[in-house]
Amino acid sequence: MPENTEKKKVIFSGIQPTGVFTLGNYIGAIRNWGPLQDEYDCIYSIVDMHALTVKRDPVKFRQQTLEAYALILACGIDPVKSIAFIQSHNPSHAQLNWILACATQFGELSRMTQFKDKSKKHPDDVNAGLFTYPVLMAADILTYNADLVPIGADQKQHLELARNIAVRFNQRFGDTFVIPEPYIPSFGASVKSLQDPTKKMSKSDENPNACIYILDDKDTIIRKFKRAVTDSDAEVRYADGKDGINNLMTIYSCVTGKDMHEIESDFSCKGYGDFKLAVGEAVADHLEPVRTRFAELMNDKAYLKECYTDGAQRAFKLSNKIVTKVYRKVGFVDYR
């Protein structure tokens, strides 16, 4: 039979090294990355350059970047199957960023809702990077001519900007960039705060019981779930107005594979206390291999460096072709 030579589509996704990933990060995004590796050419990056829009302690930041890289490997990213690297190790992102900034309108950036939100949150440091970082995000995607970008609801506006920039550049200079499409996984869920289930789970939540971190130990995870906000109905069922229980049922479904009807049946004669304990134990057991693998990786810094160095070299080899083509298109003098 003839060999299937159909080219795989390229997926790019990045995550900031701003502390340990939450259960929301894991269920909503990171755990979905591993299964994509057989079907697509996957490029995953720890986007440390984006994290500089907020003031950070350099020593802590460096450690967080290494930990974030180890975590994506622990969560199933294969550094051989995929390109897994640290953003600042590949100069192509910064090079393309400037070209694309000159193809982006001020008005487009001024309409970015995340800039407005973060400006309110950090009024003492509304820097230019905070304003222009959606262009760097576009460069992250376009420098690999990514076909697909896994995104959440809060990133739709940024991907739309990347698409607009690519279309505008192509119209002016000829076909150069692939126009990226959003990738919405069929398996994934939005995980809410355990203390305010109307809001997304966030590592910036001031209530320590609102958020599960994927490196939390079993006792901590169970304790946080026992304190989760529910309602006075005391019946484990998925329904409107039961945000707390709906959130816990969603989490339980994601880590056990059971659907809502199965969960309702399993806990039909049990109270919220039993259900919260079951959710906590299921989440802790599900995350145990991740915690174990993360510890192994952090104890082998030489292997980690080998992986992220190789990843950066492979990323540069791909992206440099695009940057070279873009430089020629805009009229820069070739020095090679």
Coordinates of C-alpha atoms in Angstrom, one line a residue:
M1 CA 0.0 0.0 0.0
P2 CA 1.2 3.5 -0.7
E3 CA 2.7 5.4 2.3
N4 CA 0.5 8.1 3.8
T5 CA 2.5 11.2 3.3
E6 CA -0.2 13.7 4.3
K7 CA 1.5 16.4 6.3
K8 CA 0.3 16.8 9.9
K9 CA -1.2 20.1 11.0
V10 CA 0.9 22.2 13.4
I11 CA -0.3 23.0 16.9
F12 CA 1.3 25.7 19.0
S13 CA 0.5 26.3 22.7
G14 CA 2.3 28.2 25.4
I15 CA 1.9 28.7 29.1
Q16 CA 3.4 31.3 31.4
P17 CA 5.7 30.2 34.3
T18 CA 3.9 32.2 36.9
G19 CA 3.7 29.6 39.7
V20 CA 2.5 26.0 40.0
F21 CA -0.3 25.1 37.6
T22 CA -3.8 24.8 39.0
L23 CA -6.2 21.9 38.6
G24 CA -8.0 24.3 36.2
N25 CA -4.9 24.7 34.0
Y26 CA -4.4 20.9 34.1
I27 CA -8.0 19.9 33.2
G28 CA -8.8 22.7 30.9
A29 CA -5.5 22.7 28.9
I30 CA -2.4 20.8 29.9
R31 CA -3.6 17.3 30.2
N32 CA -5.1 17.6 26.7
W33 CA -1.7 18.4 25.2
G34 CA -0.3 14.8 25.5
P35 CA -3.0 13.1 23.4
L36 CA -2.6 15.6 20.6
Q37 CA 1.0 14.5 20.0
D38 CA 0.2 11.5 17.8
E39 CA -2.2 13.4 15.6
Y40 CA -0.4 16.7 15.2
D41 CA 3.0 18.2 15.0
C42 CA 3.0 19.9 18.5
I43 CA 5.1 22.8 19.6
Y44 CA 4.8 23.6 23.3
S45 CA 6.5 26.6 25.0
I46 CA 7.1 28.0 28.4
V47 CA 6.4 31.6 27.4
D48 CA 8.7 33.3 30.0
M49 CA 9.0 36.5 27.9
H50 CA 5.3 37.2 28.4
A51 CA 5.7 36.9 32.2
L52 CA 7.9 40.0 32.3
T53 CA 4.9 42.3 31.9
V54 CA 4.6 42.0 35.7
K55 CA 7.6 42.7 38.1
R56 CA 9.2 39.5 39.2
D57 CA 12.1 38.4 41.4
P58 CA 14.8 37.1 39.0
V59 CA 15.9 34.2 41.2
K60 CA 12.3 33.0 41.9
F61 CA 11.3 33.5 38.2
R62 CA 14.2 31.4 37.0
Q63 CA 13.1 28.6 39.3
Q64 CA 9.5 28.9 38.3
T65 CA 10.5 28.6 34.6
L66 CA 12.4 25.4 35.2
E67 CA 9.5 24.0 37.3
A68 CA 7.0 24.9 34.6
Y69 CA 9.1 23.1 32.0
A70 CA 9.4 20.0 34.2
L71 CA 5.6 20.1 34.9
I72 CA 4.6 20.0 31.2
L73 CA 6.8 16.9 30.8
A74 CA 5.4 15.4 33.9
C75 CA 1.9 16.0 32.5
G76 CA 2.6 14.0 29.4
I77 CA 4.5 16.1 26.9
D78 CA 7.1 13.9 25.2
P79 CA 10.2 16.1 24.3
V80 CA 11.0 13.7 21.4
K81 CA 7.5 13.6 19.8
S82 CA 6.9 17.3 20.4
I83 CA 9.0 20.4 20.4
A84 CA 9.1 21.6 24.0
F85 CA 11.2 24.6 24.8
I86 CA 11.5 27.9 26.7
Q87 CA 10.4 30.9 24.7
S88 CA 13.4 33.2 25.5
H89 CA 15.8 30.5 24.2
N90 CA 14.5 31.1 20.6
P91 CA 15.3 34.6 19.3
S92 CA 12.9 34.2 16.4
H93 CA 10.0 35.2 18.7
A94 CA 11.5 38.6 19.5
Q95 CA 12.6 39.1 15.9
L96 CA 9.2 38.5 14.4
N97 CA 7.6 40.5 17.2
W98 CA 8.9 43.8 15.9
I99 CA 7.9 43.1 12.3
L100 CA 4.4 42.2 13.4
A101 CA 4.2 45.3 15.7
C102 CA 4.7 47.4 12.6
A103 CA 1.7 45.6 11.1
T104 CA -0.6 46.1 14.1
Q105 CA -2.8 49.1 14.7
F106 CA -2.7 51.0 17.9
G107 CA -6.5 50.9 18.1
E108 CA -6.5 47.1 17.9
L109 CA -4.2 46.8 20.9
S110 CA -6.2 49.5 22.9
R111 CA -9.3 47.3 22.6
M112 CA -7.7 44.3 24.2
T113 CA -9.7 43.5 27.3
Q114 CA -6.9 41.8 29.2
F115 CA -4.8 45.0 28.9
K116 CA -7.6 46.9 30.6
D117 CA -8.0 44.2 33.3
K118 CA -4.3 43.9 34.1
S119 CA -3.9 47.7 34.1
K120 CA -6.5 47.9 36.8
K121 CA -4.8 45.1 38.7
H122 CA -1.3 46.6 38.5
P123 CA -1.9 50.4 38.2
D124 CA 1.7 51.1 39.4
D125 CA 3.2 49.3 36.5
V126 CA 1.2 49.8 33.3
N127 CA 4.2 49.2 31.0
A128 CA 4.5 49.1 27.2
G129 CA 5.0 45.4 27.2
L130 CA 1.7 44.9 28.9
F131 CA 0.1 46.9 26.0
T132 CA 2.0 45.1 23.2
Y133 CA 2.3 41.6 24.4
P134 CA -0.6 40.4 22.2
V135 CA 1.7 41.1 19.3
L136 CA 4.4 38.8 20.9
M137 CA 1.6 36.2 21.2
A138 CA 0.9 36.5 17.5
A139 CA 4.6 36.1 16.8
D140 CA 4.7 32.9 19.0
I141 CA 2.0 31.4 16.7
L142 CA 3.0 32.8 13.3
T143 CA 6.7 32.1 13.6
Y144 CA 5.8 28.4 13.3
N145 CA 3.0 28.9 10.8
A146 CA 0.8 27.1 13.3
D147 CA -2.5 25.8 11.9
L148 CA -4.2 25.4 15.2
V149 CA -4.0 27.1 18.6
P150 CA -5.7 25.6 21.7
I151 CA -7.4 28.5 23.4
G152 CA -9.8 29.3 26.2
A153 CA -12.5 31.9 26.2
D154 CA -10.1 34.6 27.5
Q155 CA -7.7 34.1 24.6
K156 CA -10.2 34.4 21.7
Q157 CA -9.5 38.1 21.2
H158 CA -5.8 37.5 21.1
L159 CA -6.0 34.8 18.5
E160 CA -8.3 37.0 16.4
L161 CA -5.7 39.7 16.5
A162 CA -3.0 37.2 15.3
R163 CA -5.3 36.2 12.4
N164 CA -5.9 39.9 11.5
I165 CA -2.1 40.6 11.6
A166 CA -1.4 37.6 9.4
V167 CA -4.1 38.5 6.9
R168 CA -2.9 42.1 6.7
F169 CA 0.7 41.0 6.2
N170 CA -0.2 38.5 3.5
Q171 CA -2.3 41.1 1.7
R172 CA 0.6 43.6 1.6
F173 CA 3.6 41.2 1.0
G174 CA 2.0 38.1 -0.5
D175 CA 1.2 34.7 1.0
T176 CA 3.6 34.3 4.0
F177 CA 1.7 33.2 7.0
V178 CA -0.8 30.4 7.6
I179 CA -4.0 31.9 9.1
P180 CA -4.3 30.0 12.5
E181 CA -7.6 28.5 13.6
P182 CA -8.7 28.0 17.2
Y183 CA -8.6 24.4 18.5
I184 CA -11.3 23.6 20.9
P185 CA -10.8 20.1 22.4
S186 CA -13.8 17.8 22.7
F187 CA -12.4 16.7 26.0
G188 CA -11.9 19.5 28.5
A189 CA -13.8 21.5 31.0
S190 CA -13.8 24.8 32.8
V191 CA -12.9 24.4 36.4
K192 CA -14.3 26.9 38.8
S193 CA -13.1 28.2 42.2
L194 CA -13.9 26.0 45.1
Q195 CA -15.0 29.0 47.2
D196 CA -16.8 31.0 44.5
P197 CA -18.0 28.5 41.8
T198 CA -19.2 31.4 39.6
K199 CA -15.6 32.3 38.8
K200 CA -12.8 30.5 37.1
M201 CA -10.2 28.7 39.4
S202 CA -7.2 31.1 39.6
K203 CA -3.8 30.9 41.2
S204 CA -4.2 34.6 42.0
D205 CA -7.2 34.0 44.3
E206 CA -6.6 35.4 47.7
N207 CA -8.5 32.5 49.4
P208 CA -6.0 29.6 49.7
N209 CA -8.9 27.1 49.8
A210 CA -10.3 28.3 46.4
C211 CA -7.6 26.7 44.3
I212 CA -6.1 23.2 43.9
Y213 CA -2.5 23.2 42.7
I214 CA -1.4 20.0 40.8
L215 CA 1.5 19.6 43.2
D216 CA -0.6 19.8 46.4
D217 CA -0.2 16.7 48.5
K218 CA -3.1 14.3 49.1
D219 CA -4.1 15.7 52.5
T220 CA -4.1 19.3 51.2
I221 CA -6.3 18.4 48.2
I222 CA -8.8 16.5 50.4
R223 CA -8.9 19.3 52.9
K224 CA -9.6 21.9 50.2
F225 CA -12.4 19.8 48.7
K226 CA -14.0 19.3 52.1
R227 CA -14.2 23.1 52.4
A228 CA -15.7 23.6 48.9
V229 CA -18.8 25.8 48.7
T230 CA -21.9 23.9 47.8
D231 CA -25.6 24.6 48.5
S232 CA -28.3 23.6 51.0
D233 CA -30.0 21.0 48.7
A234 CA -27.8 18.2 49.9
E235 CA -28.5 16.1 46.7
V236 CA -25.7 15.2 44.3
R237 CA -27.2 16.2 41.0
Y238 CA -26.3 18.4 38.1
A239 CA -28.8 21.3 37.7
D240 CA -29.2 25.0 37.3
G241 CA -28.5 27.0 40.5
K242 CA -26.1 24.3 41.9
D243 CA -22.9 25.9 40.8
G244 CA -20.8 24.4 43.6
I245 CA -22.0 20.8 43.1
N246 CA -21.9 21.2 39.3
N247 CA -18.2 22.2 39.6
L248 CA -17.4 19.3 41.8
M249 CA -19.2 16.9 39.5
T250 CA -17.4 18.2 36.5
I251 CA -14.0 17.7 38.2
Y252 CA -15.0 14.2 39.3
S253 CA -16.1 13.4 35.8
C254 CA -12.8 14.6 34.3
V255 CA -10.6 12.5 36.6
T256 CA -12.7 9.3 36.7
G257 CA -14.3 9.3 33.2
K258 CA -17.8 8.9 34.7
D259 CA -20.6 10.8 33.2
M260 CA -23.1 12.9 35.2
H261 CA -25.8 10.2 35.3
E262 CA -23.3 7.7 36.7
I263 CA -22.1 10.1 39.3
E264 CA -25.7 11.0 40.4
S265 CA -26.5 7.2 40.6
D266 CA -23.3 6.4 42.6
F267 CA -24.1 9.1 45.2
S268 CA -27.9 9.0 45.2
C269 CA -28.1 8.0 48.8
K270 CA -25.1 9.9 50.0
G271 CA -24.6 13.4 51.2
Y272 CA -22.2 16.2 50.2
G273 CA -19.6 15.2 52.8
D274 CA -19.2 11.7 51.2
F275 CA -19.1 13.2 47.7
K276 CA -16.5 15.9 48.6
L277 CA -14.3 13.3 50.1
A278 CA -14.6 11.1 47.0
V279 CA -13.8 14.0 44.7
G280 CA -10.7 14.9 46.8
E281 CA -9.4 11.3 46.8
A282 CA -10.0 10.9 43.1
V283 CA -8.2 14.1 42.2
A284 CA -5.3 13.3 44.5
D285 CA -4.9 9.8 43.1
H286 CA -5.2 11.1 39.5
L287 CA -2.4 13.7 40.1
E288 CA -0.1 11.4 42.1
P289 CA 1.9 10.2 38.9
V290 CA 2.3 13.8 37.9
R291 CA 3.8 14.8 41.4
T292 CA 6.1 11.7 41.3
R293 CA 7.4 12.4 37.8
F294 CA 7.8 16.1 38.5
A295 CA 10.0 15.3 41.6
E296 CA 12.1 12.9 39.4
L297 CA 12.6 15.6 36.8
M298 CA 13.6 18.3 39.2
N299 CA 16.2 16.0 40.7
D300 CA 17.7 15.5 37.2
K301 CA 18.6 19.0 36.1
A302 CA 21.0 17.7 33.5
Y303 CA 18.3 15.8 31.7
L304 CA 16.0 18.8 31.9
K305 CA 18.6 21.0 30.3
E306 CA 19.2 18.5 27.6
C307 CA 15.5 18.5 26.8
Y308 CA 14.9 22.3 26.7
T309 CA 18.2 22.9 24.8
D310 CA 17.2 20.3 22.2
G311 CA 13.7 21.8 22.1
A312 CA 15.0 25.3 21.5
Q313 CA 17.4 24.2 18.7
R314 CA 14.5 22.4 16.9
A315 CA 12.2 25.4 17.4
F316 CA 14.8 27.8 16.0
K317 CA 15.4 25.6 13.0
L318 CA 11.7 25.8 12.1
S319 CA 11.1 29.4 13.0
N320 CA 14.2 30.8 11.4
K321 CA 12.9 29.7 8.0
I322 CA 9.8 31.9 8.6
V323 CA 11.7 34.8 9.9
T324 CA 14.2 34.7 7.0
K325 CA 11.3 34.7 4.6
V326 CA 9.6 37.6 6.4
Y327 CA 12.8 39.6 6.4
R328 CA 13.2 39.2 2.7
K329 CA 9.5 40.1 2.1
V330 CA 9.7 43.4 4.0
G331 CA 12.9 44.4 2.2
F332 CA 15.8 43.8 4.7
V333 CA 19.2 43.3 3.1
D334 CA 20.3 39.7 3.3
Y335 CA 23.7 39.4 5.1
R336 CA 24.2 35.7 4.7

